[in-house]
XYZ file of C-alpha atoms in Angstrom:
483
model
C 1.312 -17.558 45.817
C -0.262 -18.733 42.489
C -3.180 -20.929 42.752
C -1.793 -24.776 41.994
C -2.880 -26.450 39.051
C -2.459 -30.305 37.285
C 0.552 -31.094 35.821
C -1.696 -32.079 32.619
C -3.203 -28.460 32.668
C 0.581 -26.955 32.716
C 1.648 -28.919 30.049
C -1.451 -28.165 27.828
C -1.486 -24.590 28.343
C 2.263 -23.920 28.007
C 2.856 -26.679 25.483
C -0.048 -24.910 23.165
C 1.340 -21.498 23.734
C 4.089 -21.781 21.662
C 2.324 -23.340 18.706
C -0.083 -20.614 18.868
C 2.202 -18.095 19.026
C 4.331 -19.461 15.894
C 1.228 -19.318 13.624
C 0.078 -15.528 14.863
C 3.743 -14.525 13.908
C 3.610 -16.423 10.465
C 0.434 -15.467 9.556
C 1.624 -11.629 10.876
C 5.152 -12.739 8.539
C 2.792 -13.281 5.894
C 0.778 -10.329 6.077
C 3.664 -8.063 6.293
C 5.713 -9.895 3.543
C 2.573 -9.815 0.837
C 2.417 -5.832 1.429
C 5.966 -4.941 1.161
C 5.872 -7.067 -1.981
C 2.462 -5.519 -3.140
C 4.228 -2.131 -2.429
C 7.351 -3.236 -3.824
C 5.046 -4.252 -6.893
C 3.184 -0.790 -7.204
C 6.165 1.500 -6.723
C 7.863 -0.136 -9.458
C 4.679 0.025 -11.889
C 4.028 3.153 -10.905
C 7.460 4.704 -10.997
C 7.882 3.374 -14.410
C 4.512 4.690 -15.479
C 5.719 8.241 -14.186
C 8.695 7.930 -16.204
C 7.519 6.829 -19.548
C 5.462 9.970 -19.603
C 8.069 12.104 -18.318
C 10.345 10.689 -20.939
C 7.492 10.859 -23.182
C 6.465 14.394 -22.139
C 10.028 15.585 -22.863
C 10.505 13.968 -25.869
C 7.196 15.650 -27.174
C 8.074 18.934 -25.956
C 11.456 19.076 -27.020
C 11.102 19.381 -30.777
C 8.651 22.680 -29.566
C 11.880 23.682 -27.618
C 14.142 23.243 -30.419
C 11.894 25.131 -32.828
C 12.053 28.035 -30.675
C 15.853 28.611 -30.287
C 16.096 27.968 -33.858
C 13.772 30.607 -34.785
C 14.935 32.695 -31.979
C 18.930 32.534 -33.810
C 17.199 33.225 -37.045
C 15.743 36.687 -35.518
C 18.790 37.548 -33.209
C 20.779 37.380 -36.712
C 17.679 40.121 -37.994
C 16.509 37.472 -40.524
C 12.778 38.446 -39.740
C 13.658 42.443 -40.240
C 11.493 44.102 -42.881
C 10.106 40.344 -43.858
C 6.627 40.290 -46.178
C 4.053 37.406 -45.091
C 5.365 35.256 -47.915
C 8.810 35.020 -47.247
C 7.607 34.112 -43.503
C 5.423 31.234 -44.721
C 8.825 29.770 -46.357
C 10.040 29.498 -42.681
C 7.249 28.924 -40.570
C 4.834 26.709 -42.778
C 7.217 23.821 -43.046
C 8.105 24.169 -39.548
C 4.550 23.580 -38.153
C 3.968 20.897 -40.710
C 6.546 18.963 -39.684
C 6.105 19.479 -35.555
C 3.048 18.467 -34.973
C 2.946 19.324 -31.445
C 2.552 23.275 -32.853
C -0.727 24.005 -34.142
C 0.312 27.508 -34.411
C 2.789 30.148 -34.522
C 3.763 34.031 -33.794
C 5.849 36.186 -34.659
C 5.495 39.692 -32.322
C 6.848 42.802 -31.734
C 6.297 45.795 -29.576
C 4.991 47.543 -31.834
C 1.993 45.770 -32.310
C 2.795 43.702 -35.456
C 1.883 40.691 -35.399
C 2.277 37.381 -37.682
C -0.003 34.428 -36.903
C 0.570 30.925 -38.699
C -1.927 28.479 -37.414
C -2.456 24.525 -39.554
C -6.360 23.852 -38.321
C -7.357 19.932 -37.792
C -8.438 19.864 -41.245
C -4.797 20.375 -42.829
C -5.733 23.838 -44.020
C -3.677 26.715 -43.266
C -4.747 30.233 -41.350
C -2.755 33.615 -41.733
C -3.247 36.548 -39.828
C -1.378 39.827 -40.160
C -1.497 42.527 -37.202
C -0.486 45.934 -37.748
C 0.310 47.775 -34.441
C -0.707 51.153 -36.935
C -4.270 49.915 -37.943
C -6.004 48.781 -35.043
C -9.576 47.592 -34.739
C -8.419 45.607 -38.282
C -6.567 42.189 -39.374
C -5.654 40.837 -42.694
C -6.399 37.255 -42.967
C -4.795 34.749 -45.557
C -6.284 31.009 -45.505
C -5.056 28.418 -48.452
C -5.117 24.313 -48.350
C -2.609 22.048 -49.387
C 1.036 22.911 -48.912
C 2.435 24.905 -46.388
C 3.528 27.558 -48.185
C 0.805 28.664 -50.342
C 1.521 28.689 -54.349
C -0.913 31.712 -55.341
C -4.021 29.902 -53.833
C -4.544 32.108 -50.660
C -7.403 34.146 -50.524
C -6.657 37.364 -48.913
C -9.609 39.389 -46.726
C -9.310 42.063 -44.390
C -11.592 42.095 -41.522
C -11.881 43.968 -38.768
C -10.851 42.527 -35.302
C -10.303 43.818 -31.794
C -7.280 41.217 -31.456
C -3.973 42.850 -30.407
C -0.772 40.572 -29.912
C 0.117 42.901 -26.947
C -2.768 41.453 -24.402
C -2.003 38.339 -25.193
C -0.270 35.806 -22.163
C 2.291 34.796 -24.079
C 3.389 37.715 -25.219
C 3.432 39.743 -21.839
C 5.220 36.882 -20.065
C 7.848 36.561 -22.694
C 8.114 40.145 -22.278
C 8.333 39.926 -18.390
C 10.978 37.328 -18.612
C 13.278 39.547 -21.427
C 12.902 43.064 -19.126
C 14.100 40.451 -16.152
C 17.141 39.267 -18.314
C 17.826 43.106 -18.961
C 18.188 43.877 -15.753
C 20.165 40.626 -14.596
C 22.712 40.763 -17.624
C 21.533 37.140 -18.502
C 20.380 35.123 -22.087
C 16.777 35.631 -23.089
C 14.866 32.574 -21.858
C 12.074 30.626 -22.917
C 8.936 30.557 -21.008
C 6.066 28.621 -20.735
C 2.515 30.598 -20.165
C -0.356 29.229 -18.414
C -3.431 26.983 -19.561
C -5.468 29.661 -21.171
C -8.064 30.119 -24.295
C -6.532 30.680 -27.790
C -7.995 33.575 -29.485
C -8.275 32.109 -32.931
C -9.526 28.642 -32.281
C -10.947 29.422 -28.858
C -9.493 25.849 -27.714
C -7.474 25.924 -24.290
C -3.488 25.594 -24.957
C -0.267 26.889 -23.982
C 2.530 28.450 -25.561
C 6.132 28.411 -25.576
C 7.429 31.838 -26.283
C 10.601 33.673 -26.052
C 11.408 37.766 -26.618
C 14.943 38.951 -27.484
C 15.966 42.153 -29.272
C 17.133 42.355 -33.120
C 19.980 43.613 -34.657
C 17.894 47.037 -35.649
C 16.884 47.312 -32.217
C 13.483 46.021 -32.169
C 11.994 43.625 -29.800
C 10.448 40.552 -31.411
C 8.188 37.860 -29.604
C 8.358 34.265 -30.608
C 5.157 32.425 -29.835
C 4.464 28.483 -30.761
C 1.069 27.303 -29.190
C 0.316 23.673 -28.245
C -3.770 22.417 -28.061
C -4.444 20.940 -24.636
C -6.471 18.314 -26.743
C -2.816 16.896 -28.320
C -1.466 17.044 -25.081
C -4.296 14.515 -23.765
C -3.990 12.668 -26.819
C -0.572 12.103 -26.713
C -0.969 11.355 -22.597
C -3.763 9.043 -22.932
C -1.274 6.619 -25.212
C 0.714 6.473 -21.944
C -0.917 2.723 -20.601
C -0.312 1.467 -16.944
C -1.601 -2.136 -17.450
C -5.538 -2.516 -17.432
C -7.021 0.129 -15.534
C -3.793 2.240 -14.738
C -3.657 5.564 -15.859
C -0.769 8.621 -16.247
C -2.106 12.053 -16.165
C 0.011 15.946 -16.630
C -0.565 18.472 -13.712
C 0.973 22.186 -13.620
C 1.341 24.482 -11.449
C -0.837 27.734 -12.009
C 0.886 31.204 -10.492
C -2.080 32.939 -10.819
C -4.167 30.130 -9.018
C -1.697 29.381 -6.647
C -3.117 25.968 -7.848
C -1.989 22.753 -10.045
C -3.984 22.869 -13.084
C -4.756 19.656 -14.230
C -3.508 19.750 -18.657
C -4.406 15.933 -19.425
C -6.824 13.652 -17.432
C -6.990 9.428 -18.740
C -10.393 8.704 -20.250
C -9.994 5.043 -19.249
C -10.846 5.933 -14.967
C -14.291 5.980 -13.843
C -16.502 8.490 -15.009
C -16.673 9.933 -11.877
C -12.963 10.353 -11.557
C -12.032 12.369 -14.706
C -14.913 14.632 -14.074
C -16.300 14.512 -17.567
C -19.066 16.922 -16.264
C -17.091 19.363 -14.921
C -15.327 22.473 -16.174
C -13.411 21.472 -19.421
C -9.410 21.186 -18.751
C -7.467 23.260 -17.671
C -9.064 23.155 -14.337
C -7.584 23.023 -10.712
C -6.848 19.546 -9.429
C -9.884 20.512 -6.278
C -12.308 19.645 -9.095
C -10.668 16.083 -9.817
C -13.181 13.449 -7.917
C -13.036 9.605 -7.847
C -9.318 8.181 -7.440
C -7.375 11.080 -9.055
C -9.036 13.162 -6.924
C -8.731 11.444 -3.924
C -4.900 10.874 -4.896
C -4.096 14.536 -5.287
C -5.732 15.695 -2.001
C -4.575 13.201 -0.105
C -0.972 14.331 -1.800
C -1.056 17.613 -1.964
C -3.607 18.662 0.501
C -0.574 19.410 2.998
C 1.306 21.398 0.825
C 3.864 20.082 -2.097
C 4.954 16.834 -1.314
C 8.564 15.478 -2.446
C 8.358 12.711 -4.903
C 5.520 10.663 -2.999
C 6.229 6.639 -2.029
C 2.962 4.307 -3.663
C 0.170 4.995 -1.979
C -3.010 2.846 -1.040
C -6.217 4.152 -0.976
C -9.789 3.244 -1.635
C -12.117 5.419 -3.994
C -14.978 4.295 -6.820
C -15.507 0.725 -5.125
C -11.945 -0.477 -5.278
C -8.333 -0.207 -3.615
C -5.898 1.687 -6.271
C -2.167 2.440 -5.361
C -0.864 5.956 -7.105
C 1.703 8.420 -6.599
C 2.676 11.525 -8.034
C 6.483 13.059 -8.795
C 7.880 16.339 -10.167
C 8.795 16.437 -14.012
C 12.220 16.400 -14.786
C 11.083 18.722 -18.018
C 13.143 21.684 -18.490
C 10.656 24.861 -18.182
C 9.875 27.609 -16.276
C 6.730 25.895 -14.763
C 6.096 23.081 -12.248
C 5.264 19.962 -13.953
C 3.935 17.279 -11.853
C 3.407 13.844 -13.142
C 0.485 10.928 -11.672
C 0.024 8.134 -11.985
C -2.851 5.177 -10.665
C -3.946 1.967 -10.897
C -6.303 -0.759 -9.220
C -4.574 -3.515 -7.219
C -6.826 -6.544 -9.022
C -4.814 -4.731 -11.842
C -1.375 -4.941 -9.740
C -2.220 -8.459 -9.291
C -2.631 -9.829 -12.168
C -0.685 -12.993 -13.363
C 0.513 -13.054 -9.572
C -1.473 -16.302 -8.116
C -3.356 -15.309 -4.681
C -1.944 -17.565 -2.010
C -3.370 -15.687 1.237
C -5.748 -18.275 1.765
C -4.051 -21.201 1.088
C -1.488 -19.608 3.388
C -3.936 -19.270 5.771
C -4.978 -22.938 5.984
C -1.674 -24.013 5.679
C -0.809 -22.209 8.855
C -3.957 -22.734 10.702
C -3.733 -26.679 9.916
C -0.393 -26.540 11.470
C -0.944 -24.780 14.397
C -4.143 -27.275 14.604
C -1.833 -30.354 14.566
C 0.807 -28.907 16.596
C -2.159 -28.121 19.266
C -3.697 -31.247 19.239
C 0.092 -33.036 19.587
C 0.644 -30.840 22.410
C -2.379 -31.736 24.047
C -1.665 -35.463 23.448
C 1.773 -34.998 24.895
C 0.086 -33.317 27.846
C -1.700 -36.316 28.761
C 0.672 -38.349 28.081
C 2.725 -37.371 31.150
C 0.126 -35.688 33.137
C -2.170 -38.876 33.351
C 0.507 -40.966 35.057
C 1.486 -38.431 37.577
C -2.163 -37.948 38.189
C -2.714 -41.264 39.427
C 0.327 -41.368 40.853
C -0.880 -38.652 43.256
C -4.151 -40.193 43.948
C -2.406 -43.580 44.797
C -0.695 -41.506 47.266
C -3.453 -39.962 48.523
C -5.282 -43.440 49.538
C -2.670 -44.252 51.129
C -2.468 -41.355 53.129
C -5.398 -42.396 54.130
C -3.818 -45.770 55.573
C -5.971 -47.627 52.375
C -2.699 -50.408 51.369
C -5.379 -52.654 49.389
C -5.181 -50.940 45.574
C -2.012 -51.633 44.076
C -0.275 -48.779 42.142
C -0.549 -50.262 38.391
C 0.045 -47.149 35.815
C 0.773 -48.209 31.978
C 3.145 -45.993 30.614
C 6.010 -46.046 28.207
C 7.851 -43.367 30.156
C 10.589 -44.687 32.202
C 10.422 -42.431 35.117
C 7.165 -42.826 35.274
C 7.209 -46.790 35.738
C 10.062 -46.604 38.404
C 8.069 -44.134 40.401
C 4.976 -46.351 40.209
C 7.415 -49.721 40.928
C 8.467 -47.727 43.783
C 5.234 -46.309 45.051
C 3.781 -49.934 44.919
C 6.497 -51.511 47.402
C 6.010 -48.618 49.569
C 2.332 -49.489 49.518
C 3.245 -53.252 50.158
C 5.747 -51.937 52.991
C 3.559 -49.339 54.790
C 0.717 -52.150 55.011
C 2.887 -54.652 56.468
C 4.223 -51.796 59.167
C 0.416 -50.744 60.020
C -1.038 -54.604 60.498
C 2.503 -55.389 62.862
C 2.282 -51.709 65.158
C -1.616 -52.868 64.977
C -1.085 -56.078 66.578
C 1.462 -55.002 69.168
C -1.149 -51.957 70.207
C -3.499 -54.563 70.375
C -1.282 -56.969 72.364
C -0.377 -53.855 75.009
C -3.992 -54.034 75.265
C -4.772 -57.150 76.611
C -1.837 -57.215 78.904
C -3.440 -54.294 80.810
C -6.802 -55.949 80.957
C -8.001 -57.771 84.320
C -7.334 -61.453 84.722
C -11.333 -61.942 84.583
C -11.641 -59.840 81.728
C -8.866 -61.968 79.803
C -10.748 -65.231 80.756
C -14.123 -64.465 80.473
C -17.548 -65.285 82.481
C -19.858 -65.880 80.091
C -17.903 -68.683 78.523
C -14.426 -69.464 76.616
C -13.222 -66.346 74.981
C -10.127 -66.594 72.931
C -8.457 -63.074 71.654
C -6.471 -63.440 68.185
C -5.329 -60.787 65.496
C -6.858 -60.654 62.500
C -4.344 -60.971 59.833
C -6.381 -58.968 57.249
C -8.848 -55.941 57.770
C -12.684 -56.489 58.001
C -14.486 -56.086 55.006
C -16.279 -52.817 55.827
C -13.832 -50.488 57.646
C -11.664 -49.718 54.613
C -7.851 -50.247 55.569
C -8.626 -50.090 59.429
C -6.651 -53.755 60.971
C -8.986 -54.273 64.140
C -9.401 -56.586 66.725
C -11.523 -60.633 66.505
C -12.975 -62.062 68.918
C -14.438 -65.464 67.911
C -15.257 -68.028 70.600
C -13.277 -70.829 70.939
C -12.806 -73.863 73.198
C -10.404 -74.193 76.041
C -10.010 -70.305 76.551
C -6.824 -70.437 79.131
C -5.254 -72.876 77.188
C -5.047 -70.719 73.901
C -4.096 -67.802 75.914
């Protein structure tokens, strides 16, 4: 059996309980509520981030895409056959100068004939002619101004140890045209790896396509795109303050994601300005993108991730990551980051009032409880020592408790006539012990030798034996007459 305890205690503890209780599970509501909405918050910053650029990255590789199968009907119809350099510059200069995604463009076959239309930063223009029957040697052409030149290119042949044929883009377009051969299917575009560019030694890729002409031939279509334009174009991509969108994709060779475009606006330390210049493998990304990625992708490929929260470079960032909806042959992964002070901002930060507001409440409801505790534990308190003294046969206190509880002030009411009853009972069984007494007691004894004795009952107890009714003797006259 449980050790006993005051009423007063009971109340207290149990009546507090509750109150407690109700402010852990707000302040626990709380909690819970302001993350869901924080995550609610960053997935739908994020995810809107993510698809801006994937719209984005679409839209600026889909003109590249349309160039491609528009040059690739013009050479399935054997419009390139037996073409000089000039008549190609009608087709391919305007093309480059008005998709500005291309810096360059190639026209391939397996022979080892090659034509090479690049537009360098400075608006000039760069020809180079490959002939599969000279090697070791390149014609160049360079002229400024329009496109297509108008009799102002100069015209130098130089020797070169360049061959179209080594070239990535040319042996995976040629890859992907002996697969369609063998399937039965449509030549296909394909999109080769993060690599060097020959001419401007700049990293790019290229979009390229092979296909066979109506003389038999195989031509190569090749249009290259500068890594640098693809971080350009990324970097306009904003995600509030410090949020960021950057371009992953996936490397066969590497068995890796090669990072394309990286925002300048992260921490130093987290676009890895002093590493290896991009491409480059995601395992060299430090800071938050880094610490994104591998916490993504350090299991494997993960589906289109949820938010996540993380800490890296001093603060907490949320980011995610999520597979391009592009059309290519490659894996495109999209990221995207950003701080939660950024996530917050314009939302007002009520957690602490919150937390006063709650703990303020529980304080009151506490201190109510406690006042409610002695509110009906104080009258039953003394109600219980009242009945103790009498217990111990002391009648003389009388049972006076103030308190506005009903109950309460019939039980004292009733206590106190008990009191008044019980003393009443004790003095009257007192007496008639006492009276029993003296009957038994000798004749002499009753009268006395010394002198006149008379034997009475005292009528209230003697001041120093605390509720005890005992027996008087005081001396009297005429003894045997009183008795």
């Amino acid at each position: 059996m449980s050790r006993p305890q005051s009423l007063q205690r009971s109340l207290s503890r149990n009546l507090t309980i509750g109150p407690i209780l109700l402010g852990a599970i707000l302040l626990l509501t709380s909690v819970l509520t302001y993350r869901a909405v924080l995550n609610t918050i960053a997935a739908e910053l994020i995810d809107r981030g993510i698809a801006q650029m994937n719209a984005a990255f679409i839209e600026y590789l889909h003109p590249v895409q349309e160039i491609v199968e528009l040059s690739k009907a013009f050479g399935l119809a054997g419009k390139f056959d037996g073409q000089p350099p000039e008549q190609l510059d009608l087709v391919f200069g305007p093309l480059i100068a008005t998709v500005t995604q291309v810096s360059s463009v190639h026209l391939a076959r397996a022979s080892g004939d090659e034509y090479m239309l690049m537009q360098r930063d400075d608006g000039s223009f760069y020809n180079r002619l490959t002939r599969g029957a000279e090697p070791g040697w390149i014609v160049a052409r360079e002229w400024t101004g329009n496109p297509v030149p108008a009799g102002n290119a100069s015209r130098e042949r130089v020797a070169s140890d360049y061959s179209p044929l080594q070239r990535p883009w040319f042996q995976k377009a040629m890859a992907a045209f002996e697969a369609s051969a063998t399937t039965g299917g449509a030549e296909r575009l394909v999109w080769s790896e993060p690599y060097t560019f020959f001419t401007s030694r700049e990293p790019g890729i290229t979009a390229s396509v092979a296909y066979r002409t109506p003389s038999g031939s195989v031509e190569v279509l090749g249009f290259d795109i500068l890594l640098k334009d693809i971080q350009a174009f990324a970097e306009r991509i904003e995600l509030r303050e410090s949020g960021a969108v950057f371009v992953m994709l996936r490397a066969e060779a590497a068995q890796d994601l090669m990072v394309l475009a990286v925002p300048r606006n992260l921490p130093a330390s987290s676009s890895g300005a002093s590493a290896a210049p991009l491409p480059r493998p995601i395992s060299t990304l430090t800071g938050p993108a880094g610490t994104l990625v591998t916490r993504l992708f350090g299991a494997g490929v993960p589906d289109n991730s949820e938010p996540l929260r993380f800490s890296a470079a001093g603060e907490i960032w949320w980011g995610a990551v999520a597979r391009s909806s592009i059309a290519t042959d490659k894996e495109v992964w999209i990221a995207a980051i950003i701080t939660e002070r950024a996530l917050l901002q314009g939302i007002p930060d009520l957690s602490l009032i919150t937390l006063l507001a709650v703990l303020a409440t529980v304080a009151v409801m506490v201190l109510r409880a406690r006042r409610l505790a002695a509110r009906y534990g104080d009258p039953i308190a003394e109600l219980v020592t009242q009945t103790e003294r009498m217990a111990r046969l002391n009648f003389s206190r009388p049972t006076t408790i103030e308190s506005p509880i009903y109950e309460v002030q019939t039980l004292a009411a009733s206590q106190d006539a008990m009191r008044r009853s019980l003393g009443a009972l004790t003095a009257m069984n007192d007496r008639a012990a006492i009276a029993r007494e003296l009957k038994t007691l000798p004749e002499e004894r009753r009268e006395g030798r010394a002198g006149d004795w008379q034997v009475s009952i005292c009528d209230s107890p003697l001041g120093t034996v605390d509720g005890i009714y005992a027996m008087c003797w005081p001396v009297v006259k005429n003894a045997s007459q009183a008795w």
